[in-house]
C-alpha cells in the first residue's frame, strides 16, 4: 500500500482491508465487527492444552515499547507466540535509542532484519503514524504497524478489547448507555473507546469528569458531558473508569487525590446508581483509592481481569488480519 492523497485512512488499503492499526477513529463498523468476530475463536484457543495455531509461523514481530507497559506489551507477546510468530522485544533502555538514535533510524535497522510487524508504544502522539508514512515513502510498506498507545492520541487495541468485553457481557451495543469516567483530557484510551462505541451504535455515551479534565469540544465526538458523577451514573449499563494520569499533567488540575476520590472515585454507593447488572471496567493500571475503591475493583460487577484475558484474543485477531496467511 502506498500513502497517497486519495487514500485518506492509512490503516485501510483500497479494498477496505486493515493494513495497519493506528486508531479506532475512522474504522468502519464492518471492520470493527470483523475484528471482534475474529477474536472469538482465538479466545477458545486459550482453553486448549496446546494454546498455539500456526497462522503467523515464520513472521517476525518486533515489540517496540518506548513507554512503560505491563498488560499491553505482555499480551502482545503472548498473542504473537500463540500465533507461532517469532517475537523480538526490543529493550529500549539498553537499545541505541539511548545513544540518540532516531525513531526512524531504529525502525529502518529493524526493517533491515526482515521485520514483518512493528508493535509501537510511544509517549509522542503520532509516532506510529510517522513510522507508517516513512515505511510507505521508503518502499517498505509490507511491514505492518500496530499502535500500542501513542501519547494522548490513541490506544486502539485497548479500545477494541474493551468493545469485545462489552459485547461478551451485554451482547447488543445498540441497547446500551455507557459512562466513561475520569481523566478524559489525558486519556488515549477514552478517545479510542468513544470512537469505537459511537461507530458500533451505542446510543448514549456519557463522559463524566471535572471541567479541568475534559478536552474542549469533546461533545463534538457525540458524547453527553456530566460534571456530576452521581447524575452521570444513573441508569448506565457499563461504567468505564479511567486512570488519573499524573505523569501527563503539566499543572495542578485538581485540588488533591482525596478531593478527586470524593467527587469522582467509584464507590459501592455511587455504583448503586447504575443498573443493578452494570459492569465495571478499567484499562489498568489502577490507582486504588483515587479513581476506584478496592471493594468495587475486586467486586462481583468488575470485569477488569477478564478485559486483560480478552486482550490476548483481540490482539491475535488484529495481528492475523494484518499479516495472516
Ligand atoms: N491498559 C494498558 O495500556 O496497560 P499497560 O500500560 O500496562 O500496557
Short mmCIF file of N, CA and C in Angstrom, two decimals, residues 18 76 99 107 126 135 191 231 237-238 314:
data_model
loop_
_atom_site.label_atom_id
_atom_site.label_comp_id
_atom_site.label_asym_id
_atom_site.label_seq_id
_atom_site.Cartn_x
_atom_site.Cartn_y
_atom_site.Cartn_z
N UNK A 18 -7.74 -4.00 6.51
CA UNK A 18 -6.83 -3.42 7.51
C UNK A 18 -5.38 -3.76 7.14
N UNK A 76 0.58 -8.66 23.95
CA UNK A 76 1.02 -8.71 22.55
C UNK A 76 2.01 -9.86 22.36
N UNK A 99 21.37 6.18 22.90
CA UNK A 99 22.58 6.90 22.43
C UNK A 99 22.18 8.00 21.45
N UNK A 107 13.76 2.01 13.36
CA UNK A 107 12.86 1.13 12.60
C UNK A 107 13.48 0.72 11.26
N UNK A 126 1.26 10.31 17.52
CA UNK A 126 1.58 10.31 16.09
C UNK A 126 2.82 9.51 15.72
N UNK A 135 7.63 4.15 6.19
CA UNK A 135 7.70 2.84 5.53
C UNK A 135 7.16 2.95 4.10
N UNK A 191 -10.35 8.23 24.08
CA UNK A 191 -10.60 8.57 22.67
C UNK A 191 -10.88 7.31 21.86
N UNK A 231 -25.08 12.04 38.94
CA UNK A 231 -26.06 12.27 37.86
C UNK A 231 -25.69 11.41 36.63
N UNK A 237 -25.41 1.04 31.84
CA UNK A 237 -25.15 -0.40 31.73
C UNK A 237 -23.68 -0.74 31.92
N UNK A 238 -22.84 0.22 31.58
CA UNK A 238 -21.38 -0.03 31.61
C UNK A 238 -20.71 1.21 32.21
N UNK A 314 -8.05 -10.53 21.20
CA UNK A 314 -8.25 -9.39 20.30
C UNK A 314 -6.94 -9.05 19.58
#
